[in-house]
Amino acid sequence: MLATFCRRSQSGCAQTKSLLTALTFSCEKASVLEQFSNLKFAGNFIKRAICSSSVILKNIDSEFVLERKAYREKLHELRKEFEVEVESVYSAKAEAKAKKMETERVAIQEAKAEWKALKSVRAAENIEKFNQMVAQKAQERVERKELTLMKLQDLEAWRTKQRQCMEDDSLNWVEEHELERRIELALDNPRSLM
């Protein structure tokens, strides 16, 4: 049918030839039908060509649908591969992050253990210093007590000595009941001190 249309179109106008070319090579069925429906001189042969061309377009459409389906399947497979790759990258990053966090956790635990050991050593040193200070203060108290006792003994000895001296000197002293009489005697009979 198309061959007949082609033979007739060779003698026809240039517009019919261009429409025939568009009909055979175009995949868009609707635009081709619109172009043919706009022709005022379209005869039965064009209508028959359109009917036969719909079979061709159906074949073209089915090939296009199959190609599109194959393309979608390939795209779906690529997307799955990409998803697997992205998931592997994310899992690798997550594993690296987990490994880093684990090393940091171990480092923190080691630092804490080291800090506790250092703290216990310092505590032992502080206890030792405190015990030494307590012993030193006790020794100082004992020494102060001994020194105080020695000072008290020296003071008591000095007082005893002073009393003895006073007692020795008091033999020449005047007693209270004789004091008035002696003052009057001294006033009546003065003596020079030199």
Tab-separated table of C-alpha atoms in Angstrom:
chain	number	residue	atom	x	y	z
A	1	MET	CA	0.000	0.000	0.000
A	2	LEU	CA	2.800	2.301	0.848
A	3	ALA	CA	4.493	1.442	-2.401
A	4	THR	CA	1.386	2.516	-4.282
A	5	PHE	CA	1.313	5.708	-2.274
A	6	CYS	CA	4.966	6.283	-3.064
A	7	ARG	CA	4.382	5.850	-6.839
A	8	ARG	CA	1.469	8.239	-6.783
A	9	SER	CA	3.314	10.722	-4.597
A	10	GLN	CA	6.153	10.958	-7.138
A	11	SER	CA	3.757	12.629	-9.536
A	12	GLY	CA	2.096	14.596	-6.678
A	13	CYS	CA	3.135	17.722	-4.896
A	14	ALA	CA	6.233	18.245	-2.734
A	15	GLN	CA	4.117	18.537	0.401
A	16	THR	CA	2.844	14.990	-0.010
A	17	LYS	CA	6.439	13.737	-0.390
A	18	SER	CA	7.545	15.444	2.819
A	19	LEU	CA	4.548	14.042	4.644
A	20	LEU	CA	5.344	10.557	3.380
A	21	THR	CA	8.925	10.935	4.625
A	22	ALA	CA	7.659	12.112	7.963
A	23	LEU	CA	5.247	9.189	8.029
A	24	THR	CA	7.895	6.548	7.396
A	25	PHE	CA	10.615	7.965	9.675
A	26	SER	CA	8.685	9.597	12.490
A	27	CYS	CA	7.803	7.755	15.642
A	28	GLU	CA	5.296	10.250	16.812
A	29	LYS	CA	2.019	8.976	15.502
A	30	ALA	CA	-0.131	11.870	16.640
A	31	SER	CA	1.870	14.602	14.887
A	32	VAL	CA	1.879	12.674	11.605
A	33	LEU	CA	-1.878	12.187	11.728
A	34	GLU	CA	-2.359	15.893	12.436
A	35	GLN	CA	-0.262	16.821	9.418
A	36	PHE	CA	-2.346	14.536	7.160
A	37	SER	CA	-5.629	15.745	8.540
A	38	ASN	CA	-4.661	19.336	7.714
A	39	LEU	CA	-4.346	18.553	3.990
A	40	LYS	CA	-7.320	19.805	2.029
A	41	PHE	CA	-6.668	17.659	-1.008
A	42	ALA	CA	-6.195	14.412	0.952
A	43	GLY	CA	-7.799	11.650	-0.993
A	44	ASN	CA	-8.557	8.025	-0.363
A	45	PHE	CA	-5.018	6.999	-1.176
A	46	ILE	CA	-3.685	9.124	1.694
A	47	LYS	CA	-6.268	7.711	4.073
A	48	ARG	CA	-5.275	4.185	3.029
A	49	ALA	CA	-1.607	5.108	3.530
A	50	ILE	CA	-2.391	6.403	7.010
A	51	CYS	CA	-4.120	3.145	7.902
A	52	SER	CA	-1.197	1.080	6.641
A	53	SER	CA	1.262	3.441	8.305
A	54	SER	CA	-0.444	2.839	11.647
A	55	VAL	CA	0.715	-0.783	11.379
A	56	ILE	CA	4.263	0.467	10.763
A	57	LEU	CA	3.941	2.907	13.658
A	58	LYS	CA	2.676	0.124	15.851
A	59	ASN	CA	5.776	-1.886	14.952
A	60	ILE	CA	7.916	1.185	15.625
A	61	ASP	CA	6.032	1.818	18.876
A	62	SER	CA	6.490	-1.780	19.985
A	63	GLU	CA	10.230	-1.577	19.200
A	64	PHE	CA	10.395	1.704	21.075
A	65	VAL	CA	8.542	0.204	24.031
A	66	LEU	CA	10.919	-2.773	24.043
A	67	GLU	CA	13.964	-0.505	23.815
A	68	ARG	CA	12.560	1.702	26.554
A	69	LYS	CA	11.868	-1.358	28.716
A	70	ALA	CA	15.430	-2.608	28.155
A	71	TYR	CA	16.737	0.867	28.983
A	72	ARG	CA	14.690	0.965	32.192
A	73	GLU	CA	15.950	-2.501	33.172
A	74	LYS	CA	19.551	-1.427	32.564
A	75	LEU	CA	18.937	1.771	34.523
A	76	HIS	CA	17.364	-0.258	37.337
A	77	GLU	CA	20.398	-2.562	37.398
A	78	LEU	CA	22.756	0.425	37.404
A	79	ARG	CA	20.806	1.979	40.248
A	80	LYS	CA	21.027	-1.268	42.200
A	81	GLU	CA	24.789	-1.407	41.585
A	82	PHE	CA	25.087	2.226	42.611
A	83	GLU	CA	23.040	1.558	45.739
A	84	VAL	CA	25.319	-1.371	46.594
A	85	GLU	CA	28.405	0.784	46.014
A	86	VAL	CA	27.000	3.647	48.087
A	87	GLU	CA	26.029	1.225	50.824
A	88	SER	CA	29.529	-0.272	50.801
A	89	VAL	CA	31.058	3.219	50.998
A	90	TYR	CA	28.744	4.140	53.877
A	91	SER	CA	29.457	0.858	55.654
A	92	ALA	CA	33.208	1.389	55.187
A	93	LYS	CA	32.866	4.893	56.623
A	94	ALA	CA	30.769	3.563	59.492
A	95	GLU	CA	33.337	0.834	60.179
A	96	ALA	CA	36.148	3.391	60.112
A	97	LYS	CA	34.183	5.638	62.454
A	98	ALA	CA	33.448	2.722	64.787
A	99	LYS	CA	37.117	1.716	64.726
A	100	LYS	CA	38.163	5.296	65.479
A	101	MET	CA	35.646	5.528	68.327
A	102	GLU	CA	36.905	2.210	69.714
A	103	THR	CA	40.526	3.409	69.655
A	104	GLU	CA	39.466	6.669	71.305
A	105	ARG	CA	37.528	4.729	73.943
A	106	VAL	CA	40.560	2.525	74.627
A	107	ALA	CA	42.793	5.601	74.811
A	108	ILE	CA	40.382	7.259	77.245
A	109	GLN	CA	40.261	4.123	79.403
A	110	GLU	CA	44.072	3.957	79.433
A	111	ALA	CA	44.254	7.642	80.361
A	112	LYS	CA	41.731	7.075	83.156
A	113	ALA	CA	43.682	4.065	84.449
A	114	GLU	CA	46.912	6.082	84.318
A	115	TRP	CA	45.196	8.976	86.112
A	116	LYS	CA	43.888	6.625	88.809
A	117	ALA	CA	47.363	5.117	89.283
A	118	LEU	CA	48.895	8.589	89.505
A	119	LYS	CA	46.140	9.645	91.887
A	120	SER	CA	46.746	6.635	94.153
A	121	VAL	CA	50.509	7.332	94.133
A	122	ARG	CA	49.841	10.959	95.057
A	123	ALA	CA	47.420	9.854	97.771
A	124	ALA	CA	50.072	7.516	99.216
A	125	GLU	CA	52.634	10.325	99.107
A	126	ASN	CA	50.187	12.702	100.796
A	127	ILE	CA	49.463	10.129	103.529
A	128	GLU	CA	53.201	9.652	104.067
A	129	LYS	CA	53.738	13.428	104.240
A	130	PHE	CA	50.838	13.749	106.678
A	131	ASN	CA	52.230	10.987	108.910
A	132	GLN	CA	55.659	12.618	108.869
A	133	MET	CA	54.117	15.978	109.738
A	134	VAL	CA	52.136	14.437	112.617
A	135	ALA	CA	55.286	12.725	113.949
A	136	GLN	CA	57.277	15.954	113.609
A	137	LYS	CA	54.610	17.973	115.428
A	138	ALA	CA	54.478	15.355	118.199
A	139	GLN	CA	58.290	15.561	118.491
A	140	GLU	CA	58.105	19.366	118.603
A	141	ARG	CA	55.441	19.170	121.334
A	142	VAL	CA	57.642	16.849	123.391
A	143	GLU	CA	60.627	19.161	122.930
A	144	ARG	CA	58.541	22.228	123.865
A	145	LYS	CA	57.265	20.428	126.948
A	146	GLU	CA	60.807	19.475	127.986
A	147	LEU	CA	61.987	23.029	127.336
A	148	THR	CA	59.090	24.430	129.367
A	149	LEU	CA	59.901	22.036	132.223
A	150	MET	CA	63.568	23.074	132.100
A	151	LYS	CA	62.567	26.748	132.156
A	152	LEU	CA	60.250	26.136	135.097
A	153	GLN	CA	63.018	24.270	136.954
A	154	ASP	CA	65.477	27.089	136.223
A	155	LEU	CA	62.911	29.657	137.335
A	156	GLU	CA	62.237	27.695	140.537
A	157	ALA	CA	65.981	27.451	141.199
A	158	TRP	CA	66.401	31.172	140.602
A	159	ARG	CA	63.485	31.931	142.923
A	160	THR	CA	64.956	29.642	145.578
A	161	LYS	CA	68.292	31.410	145.212
A	162	GLN	CA	66.605	34.825	145.413
A	163	ARG	CA	64.732	33.776	148.555
A	164	GLN	CA	67.938	32.577	150.102
A	165	CYS	CA	69.623	35.878	149.290
A	166	MET	CA	66.690	37.795	150.686
A	167	GLU	CA	66.682	35.707	153.801
A	168	ASP	CA	70.387	36.379	154.226
A	169	ASP	CA	69.843	40.082	153.708
A	170	SER	CA	66.754	40.181	155.864
A	171	LEU	CA	68.778	39.577	158.995
A	172	ASN	CA	69.697	43.272	158.906
A	173	TRP	CA	66.184	44.414	158.133
A	174	VAL	CA	63.951	46.242	160.504
A	175	GLU	CA	60.779	44.582	161.609
A	176	GLU	CA	57.475	46.384	161.363
A	177	HIS	CA	56.817	47.030	164.986
A	178	GLU	CA	60.316	48.565	165.350
A	179	LEU	CA	60.065	50.670	162.205
A	180	GLU	CA	58.569	53.788	163.904
A	181	ARG	CA	61.113	53.822	166.645
A	182	ARG	CA	64.033	53.501	164.257
A	183	ILE	CA	62.765	56.306	162.047
A	184	GLU	CA	62.623	58.641	165.037
A	185	LEU	CA	66.098	57.577	166.167
A	186	ALA	CA	67.524	58.235	162.692
A	187	LEU	CA	65.922	61.614	162.558
A	188	ASP	CA	67.267	62.582	165.983
A	189	ASN	CA	70.762	61.297	165.365
A	190	PRO	CA	71.592	61.628	161.631
A	191	ARG	CA	74.690	59.897	160.231
A	192	SER	CA	76.388	60.593	156.973
A	193	LEU	CA	76.330	57.882	154.418
A	194	MET	CA	79.726	58.722	153.147
